[in-house]
mmCIF file of C-alpha atoms in Angstrom:
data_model
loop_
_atom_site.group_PDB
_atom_site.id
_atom_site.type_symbol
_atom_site.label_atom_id
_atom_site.label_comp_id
_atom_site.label_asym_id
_atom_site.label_seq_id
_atom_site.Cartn_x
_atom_site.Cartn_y
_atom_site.Cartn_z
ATOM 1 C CA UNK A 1100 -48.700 340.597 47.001
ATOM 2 C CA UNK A 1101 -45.622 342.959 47.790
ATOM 3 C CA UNK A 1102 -44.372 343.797 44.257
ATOM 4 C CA UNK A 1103 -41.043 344.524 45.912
ATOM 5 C CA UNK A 1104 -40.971 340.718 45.669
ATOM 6 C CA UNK A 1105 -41.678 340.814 41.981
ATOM 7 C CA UNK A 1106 -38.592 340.146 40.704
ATOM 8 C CA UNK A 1107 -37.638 336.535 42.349
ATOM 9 C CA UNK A 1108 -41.152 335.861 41.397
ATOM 10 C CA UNK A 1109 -40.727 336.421 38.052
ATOM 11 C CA UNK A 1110 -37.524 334.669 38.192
ATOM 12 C CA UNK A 1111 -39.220 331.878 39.543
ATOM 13 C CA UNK A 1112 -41.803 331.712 36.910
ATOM 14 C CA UNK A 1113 -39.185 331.464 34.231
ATOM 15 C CA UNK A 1114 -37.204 329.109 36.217
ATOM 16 C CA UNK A 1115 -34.580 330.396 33.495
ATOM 17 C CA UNK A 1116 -30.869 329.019 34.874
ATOM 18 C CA UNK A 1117 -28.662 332.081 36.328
ATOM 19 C CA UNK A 1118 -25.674 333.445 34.996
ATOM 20 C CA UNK A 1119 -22.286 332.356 37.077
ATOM 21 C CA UNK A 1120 -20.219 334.747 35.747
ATOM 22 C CA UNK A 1121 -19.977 338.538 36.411
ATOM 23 C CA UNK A 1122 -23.342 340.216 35.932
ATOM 24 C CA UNK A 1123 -23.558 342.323 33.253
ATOM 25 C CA UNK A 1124 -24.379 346.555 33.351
ATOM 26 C CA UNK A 1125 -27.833 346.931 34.237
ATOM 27 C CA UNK A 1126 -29.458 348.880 31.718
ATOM 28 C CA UNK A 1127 -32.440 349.592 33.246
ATOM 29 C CA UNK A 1128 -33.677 351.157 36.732
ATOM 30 C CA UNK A 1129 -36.614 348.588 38.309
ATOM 31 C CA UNK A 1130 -37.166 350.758 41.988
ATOM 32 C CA UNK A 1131 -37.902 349.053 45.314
ATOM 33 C CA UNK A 1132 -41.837 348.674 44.587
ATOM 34 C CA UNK A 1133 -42.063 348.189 40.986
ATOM 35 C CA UNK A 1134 -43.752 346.016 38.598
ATOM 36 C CA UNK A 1135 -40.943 344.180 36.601
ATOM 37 C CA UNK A 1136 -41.007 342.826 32.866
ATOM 38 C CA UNK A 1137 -38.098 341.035 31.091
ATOM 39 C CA UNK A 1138 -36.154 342.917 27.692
ATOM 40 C CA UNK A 1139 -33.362 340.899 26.075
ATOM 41 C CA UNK A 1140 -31.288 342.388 22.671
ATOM 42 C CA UNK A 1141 -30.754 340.481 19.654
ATOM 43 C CA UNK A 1142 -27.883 341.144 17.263
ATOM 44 C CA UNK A 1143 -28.460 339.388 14.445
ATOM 45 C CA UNK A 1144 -25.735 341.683 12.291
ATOM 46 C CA UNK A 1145 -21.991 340.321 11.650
ATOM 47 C CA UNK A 1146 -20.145 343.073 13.793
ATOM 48 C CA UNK A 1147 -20.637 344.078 17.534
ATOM 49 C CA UNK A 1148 -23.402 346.306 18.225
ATOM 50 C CA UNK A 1149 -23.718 348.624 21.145
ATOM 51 C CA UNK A 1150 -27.495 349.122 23.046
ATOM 52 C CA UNK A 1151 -27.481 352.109 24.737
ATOM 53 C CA UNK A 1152 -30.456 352.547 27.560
ATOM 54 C CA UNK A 1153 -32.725 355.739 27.483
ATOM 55 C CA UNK A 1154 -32.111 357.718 30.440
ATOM 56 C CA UNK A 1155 -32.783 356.187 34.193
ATOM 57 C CA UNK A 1156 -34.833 357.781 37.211
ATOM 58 C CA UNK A 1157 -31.433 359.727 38.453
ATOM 59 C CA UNK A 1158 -30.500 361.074 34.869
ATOM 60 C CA UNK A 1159 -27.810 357.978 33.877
ATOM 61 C CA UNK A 1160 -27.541 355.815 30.894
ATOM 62 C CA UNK A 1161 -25.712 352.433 30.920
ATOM 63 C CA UNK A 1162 -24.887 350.287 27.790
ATOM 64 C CA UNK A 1163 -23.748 347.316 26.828
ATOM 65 C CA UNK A 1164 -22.337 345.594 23.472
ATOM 66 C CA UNK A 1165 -23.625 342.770 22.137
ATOM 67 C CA UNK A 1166 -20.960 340.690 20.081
ATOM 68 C CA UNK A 1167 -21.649 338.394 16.846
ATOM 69 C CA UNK A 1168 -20.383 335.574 18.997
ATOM 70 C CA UNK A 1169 -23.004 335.568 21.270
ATOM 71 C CA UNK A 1170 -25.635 337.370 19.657
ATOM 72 C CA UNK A 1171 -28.859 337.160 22.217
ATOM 73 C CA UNK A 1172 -28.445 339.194 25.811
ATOM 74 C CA UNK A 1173 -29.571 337.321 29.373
ATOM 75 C CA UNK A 1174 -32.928 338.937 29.990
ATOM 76 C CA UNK A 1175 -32.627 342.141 31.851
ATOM 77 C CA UNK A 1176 -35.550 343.283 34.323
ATOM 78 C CA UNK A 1177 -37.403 346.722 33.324
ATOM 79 C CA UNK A 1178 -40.551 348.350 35.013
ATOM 80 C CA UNK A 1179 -43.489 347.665 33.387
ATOM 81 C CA UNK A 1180 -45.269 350.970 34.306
ATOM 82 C CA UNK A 1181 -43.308 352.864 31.399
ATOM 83 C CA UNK A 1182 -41.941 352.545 27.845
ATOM 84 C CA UNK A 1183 -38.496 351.100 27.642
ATOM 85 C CA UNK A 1184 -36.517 353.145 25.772
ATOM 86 C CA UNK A 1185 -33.187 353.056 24.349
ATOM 87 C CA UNK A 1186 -31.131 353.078 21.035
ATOM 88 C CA UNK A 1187 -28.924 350.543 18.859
ATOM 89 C CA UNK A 1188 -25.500 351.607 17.992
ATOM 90 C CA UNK A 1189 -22.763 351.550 15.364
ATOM 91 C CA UNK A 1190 -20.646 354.111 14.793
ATOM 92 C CA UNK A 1191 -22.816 357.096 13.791
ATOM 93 C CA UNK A 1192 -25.742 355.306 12.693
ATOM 94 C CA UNK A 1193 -28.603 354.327 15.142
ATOM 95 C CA UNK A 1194 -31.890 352.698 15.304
ATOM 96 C CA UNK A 1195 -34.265 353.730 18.121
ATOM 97 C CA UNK A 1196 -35.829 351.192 20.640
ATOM 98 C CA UNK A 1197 -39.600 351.879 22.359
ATOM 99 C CA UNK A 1198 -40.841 348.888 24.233
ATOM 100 C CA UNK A 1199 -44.556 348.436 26.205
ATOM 101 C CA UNK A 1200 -43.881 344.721 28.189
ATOM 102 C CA UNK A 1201 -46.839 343.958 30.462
ATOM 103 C CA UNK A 1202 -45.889 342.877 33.980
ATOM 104 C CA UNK A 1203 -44.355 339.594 34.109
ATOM 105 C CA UNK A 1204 -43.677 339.593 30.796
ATOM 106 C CA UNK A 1205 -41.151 339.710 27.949
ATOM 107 C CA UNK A 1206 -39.676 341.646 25.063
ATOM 108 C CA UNK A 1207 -36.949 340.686 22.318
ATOM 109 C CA UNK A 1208 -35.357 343.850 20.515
ATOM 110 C CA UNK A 1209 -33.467 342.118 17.385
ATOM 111 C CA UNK A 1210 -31.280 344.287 14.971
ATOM 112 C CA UNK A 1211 -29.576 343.336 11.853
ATOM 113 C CA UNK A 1212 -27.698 345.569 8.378
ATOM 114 C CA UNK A 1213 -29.805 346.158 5.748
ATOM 115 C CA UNK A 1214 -28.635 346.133 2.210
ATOM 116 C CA UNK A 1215 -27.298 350.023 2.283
ATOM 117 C CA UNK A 1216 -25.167 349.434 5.570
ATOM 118 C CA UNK A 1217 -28.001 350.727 8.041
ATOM 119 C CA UNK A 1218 -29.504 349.239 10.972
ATOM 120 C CA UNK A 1219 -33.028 347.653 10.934
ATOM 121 C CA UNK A 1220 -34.962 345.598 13.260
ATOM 122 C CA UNK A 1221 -38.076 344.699 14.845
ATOM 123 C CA UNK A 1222 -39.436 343.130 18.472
ATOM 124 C CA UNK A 1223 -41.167 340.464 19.579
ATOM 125 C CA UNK A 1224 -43.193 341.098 22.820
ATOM 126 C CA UNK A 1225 -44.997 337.972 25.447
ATOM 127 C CA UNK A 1226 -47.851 337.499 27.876
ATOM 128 C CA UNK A 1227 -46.778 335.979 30.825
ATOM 129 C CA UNK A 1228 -45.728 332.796 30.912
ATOM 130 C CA UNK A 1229 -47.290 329.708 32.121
ATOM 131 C CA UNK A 1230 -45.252 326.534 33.484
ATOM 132 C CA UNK A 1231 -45.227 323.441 33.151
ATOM 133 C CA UNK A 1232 -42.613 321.406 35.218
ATOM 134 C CA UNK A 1233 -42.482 318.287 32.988
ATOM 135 C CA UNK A 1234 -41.822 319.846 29.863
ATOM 136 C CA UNK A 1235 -39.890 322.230 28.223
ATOM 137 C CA UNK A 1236 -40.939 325.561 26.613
ATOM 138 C CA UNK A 1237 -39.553 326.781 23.348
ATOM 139 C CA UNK A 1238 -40.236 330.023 20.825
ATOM 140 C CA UNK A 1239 -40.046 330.247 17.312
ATOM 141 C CA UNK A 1240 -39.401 333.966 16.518
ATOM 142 C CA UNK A 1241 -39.789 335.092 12.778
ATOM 143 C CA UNK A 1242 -37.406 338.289 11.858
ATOM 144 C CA UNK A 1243 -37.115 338.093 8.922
ATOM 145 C CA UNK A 1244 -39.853 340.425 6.978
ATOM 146 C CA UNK A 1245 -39.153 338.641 3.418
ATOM 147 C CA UNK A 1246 -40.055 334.867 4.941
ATOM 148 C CA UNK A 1247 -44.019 335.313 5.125
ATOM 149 C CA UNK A 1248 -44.159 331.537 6.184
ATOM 150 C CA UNK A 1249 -41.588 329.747 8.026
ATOM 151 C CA UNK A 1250 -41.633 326.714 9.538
ATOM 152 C CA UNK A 1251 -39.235 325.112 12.259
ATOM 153 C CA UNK A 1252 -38.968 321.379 12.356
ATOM 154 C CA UNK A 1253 -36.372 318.751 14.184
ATOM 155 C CA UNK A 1254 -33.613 317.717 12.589
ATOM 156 C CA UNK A 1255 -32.627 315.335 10.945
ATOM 157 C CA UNK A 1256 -36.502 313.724 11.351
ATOM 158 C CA UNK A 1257 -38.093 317.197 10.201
ATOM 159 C CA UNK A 1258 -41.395 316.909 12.525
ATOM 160 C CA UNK A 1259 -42.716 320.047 12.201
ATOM 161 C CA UNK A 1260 -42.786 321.768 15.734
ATOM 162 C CA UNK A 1261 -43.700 325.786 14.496
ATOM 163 C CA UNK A 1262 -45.586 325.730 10.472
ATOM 164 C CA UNK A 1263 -46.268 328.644 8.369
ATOM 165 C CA UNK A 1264 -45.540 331.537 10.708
ATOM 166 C CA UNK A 1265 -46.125 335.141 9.910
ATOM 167 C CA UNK A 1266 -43.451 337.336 9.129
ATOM 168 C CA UNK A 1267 -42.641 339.711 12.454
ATOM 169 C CA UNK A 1268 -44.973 336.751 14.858
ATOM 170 C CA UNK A 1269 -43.656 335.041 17.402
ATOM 171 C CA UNK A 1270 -45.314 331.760 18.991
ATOM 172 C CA UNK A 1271 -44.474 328.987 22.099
ATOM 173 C CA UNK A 1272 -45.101 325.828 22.567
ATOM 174 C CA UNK A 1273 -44.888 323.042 25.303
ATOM 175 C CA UNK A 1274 -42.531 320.322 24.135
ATOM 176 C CA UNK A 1275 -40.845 316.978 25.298
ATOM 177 C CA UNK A 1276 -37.831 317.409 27.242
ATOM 178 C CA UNK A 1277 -35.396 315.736 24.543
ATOM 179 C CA UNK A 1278 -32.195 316.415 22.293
ATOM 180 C CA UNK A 1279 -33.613 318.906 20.074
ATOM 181 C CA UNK A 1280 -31.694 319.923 16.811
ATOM 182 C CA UNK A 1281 -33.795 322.216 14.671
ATOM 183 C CA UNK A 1282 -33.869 323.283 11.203
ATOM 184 C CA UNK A 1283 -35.759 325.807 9.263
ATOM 185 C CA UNK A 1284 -38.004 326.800 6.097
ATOM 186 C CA UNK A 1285 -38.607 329.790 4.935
ATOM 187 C CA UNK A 1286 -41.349 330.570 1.854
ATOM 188 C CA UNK A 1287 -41.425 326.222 1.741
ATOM 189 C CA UNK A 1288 -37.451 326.742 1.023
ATOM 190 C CA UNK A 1289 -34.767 325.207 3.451
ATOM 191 C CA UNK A 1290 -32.825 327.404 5.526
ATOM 192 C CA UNK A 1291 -29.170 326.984 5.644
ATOM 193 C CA UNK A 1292 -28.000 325.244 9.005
ATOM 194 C CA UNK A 1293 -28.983 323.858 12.072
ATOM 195 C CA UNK A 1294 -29.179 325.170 15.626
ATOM 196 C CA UNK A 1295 -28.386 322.174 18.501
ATOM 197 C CA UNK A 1296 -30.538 323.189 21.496
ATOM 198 C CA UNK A 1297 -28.734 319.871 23.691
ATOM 199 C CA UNK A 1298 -30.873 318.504 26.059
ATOM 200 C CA UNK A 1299 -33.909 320.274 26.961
ATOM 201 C CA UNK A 1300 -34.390 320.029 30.756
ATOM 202 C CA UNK A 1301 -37.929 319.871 32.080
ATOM 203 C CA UNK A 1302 -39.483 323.735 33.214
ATOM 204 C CA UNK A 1303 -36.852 325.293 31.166
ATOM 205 C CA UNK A 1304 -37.553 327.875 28.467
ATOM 206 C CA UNK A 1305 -35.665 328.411 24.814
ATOM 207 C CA UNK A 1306 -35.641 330.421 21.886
ATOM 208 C CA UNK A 1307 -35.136 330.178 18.234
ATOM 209 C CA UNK A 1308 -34.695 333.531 16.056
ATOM 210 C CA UNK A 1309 -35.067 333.333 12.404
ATOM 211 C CA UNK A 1310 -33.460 336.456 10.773
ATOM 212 C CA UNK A 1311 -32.069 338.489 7.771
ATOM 213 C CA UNK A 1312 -28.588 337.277 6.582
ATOM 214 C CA UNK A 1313 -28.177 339.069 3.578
ATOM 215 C CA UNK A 1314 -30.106 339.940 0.206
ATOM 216 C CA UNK A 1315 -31.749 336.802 -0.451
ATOM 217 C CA UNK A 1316 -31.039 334.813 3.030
ATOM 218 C CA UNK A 1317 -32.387 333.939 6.533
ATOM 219 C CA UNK A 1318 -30.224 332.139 9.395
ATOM 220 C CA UNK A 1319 -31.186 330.665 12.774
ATOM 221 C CA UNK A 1320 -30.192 331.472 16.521
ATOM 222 C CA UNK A 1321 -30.811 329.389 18.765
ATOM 223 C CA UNK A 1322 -30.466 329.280 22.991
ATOM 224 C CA UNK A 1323 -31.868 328.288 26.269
ATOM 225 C CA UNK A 1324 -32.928 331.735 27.663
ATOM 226 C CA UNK A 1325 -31.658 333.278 30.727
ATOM 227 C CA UNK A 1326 -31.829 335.554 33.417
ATOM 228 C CA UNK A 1327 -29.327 338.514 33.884
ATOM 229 C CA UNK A 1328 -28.068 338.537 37.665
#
């Protein structure tokens, strides 16, 4: 196959919808011939953060901010034949990013404060992905270090969809395309708050993020995943 086709492919594969609206800095340089993964940035803090690329083939760095408003990038095509590197920002305090995504596959870099005012995080990385046309794909992310089990269920009905994850795991699952509202547990304690997915369309893919929100605290985020064009 001609990997200078790679990216439709992959775009194909995700079948993720495209962004009408104008496409956002490209962080990272893919080349002509290139073997492409997907890296999307998480912001799970309550002020704008800025992610910062490491440097391209010609020299350049781009960046782009990622607002508390809508906290989870469009997926952004990277080579998959090196590390992909870059840095959270805020001010004068960063947090390095270093990446390995197999070809055709995926990467979530998620950031949050700590306790002391500095950034933390953690990433979630994916094979790549199968399809299934008549259903709907979704991920459960776990961020948050403190929750060594949590659970994701439908809401108000609470059927369990994702039980006892790992702290720092990630899964997917197949499901029904349906309205979908979700709620979590964390440690067999309820989460605060719901994330409405809407209608889940048939061969599309979406992702829930548990994460940090402050001392004692986790909090959902919740979207149908997309494609940066």
């Amino acid at each position: 196959m001609n990997r200078a086709i790679r990216l439709p492919l992959l775009a194909a594969l995700y079948t993720l919808v495209p962004v009408a609206t104008v496409a956002a800095p490209k962080l990272y340089d893919t080349g002509p011939a290139q073997d492409l993964a997907l890296v999307r940035f998480v912001n799970a803090s309550a002020q704008p953060l800025t992610v910062q690329s490491g440097s391209n083939s010609g020299g350049a760095k781009a960046s782009i901010v990622v607002a508390p408003a809508a906290p989870v990038t469009d997926y952004q095509p990277a080579r998959s034949d090196a590390p992909v590197t870059g840095q959270w920002q805020s001010g004068s305090r960063t947090l390095p990013i270093s990446l390995r995504v197999k070809a055709g596959g995926s990467a979530s870099a998620v950031v949050w404060t700590d306790g002391s005012g500095n950034l933390a995080g953690t990433s979630f990385t994916e094979e790549p992905p199968a399809f299934d046309p008549l259903r709907a794909s979704l991920a459960f992310y776990n961020a948050d270090a403190r929750c060594t089990a949590a659970s994701l269920a439908s809401s108000p009905a609470k059927v369990a969809i994702f039980e006892k994850q790992a702290a720092a795991a990630s899964a997917r699952r197949a499901i029904n395309p349906v309205r979908l509202v979700v709620e979590a547990s964390c440690n067999g304690q309820p989460v605060e708050g719901t994330v409405d997915l809407g209608s889940l369309q048939a061969g599309q893919r979406y992702s829930v993020f548990l994460v940090p929100a402050g001392r004692n605290a986790s909090r959902l985020i919740g979207l149908q995943d997309r494609i940066a064009r």
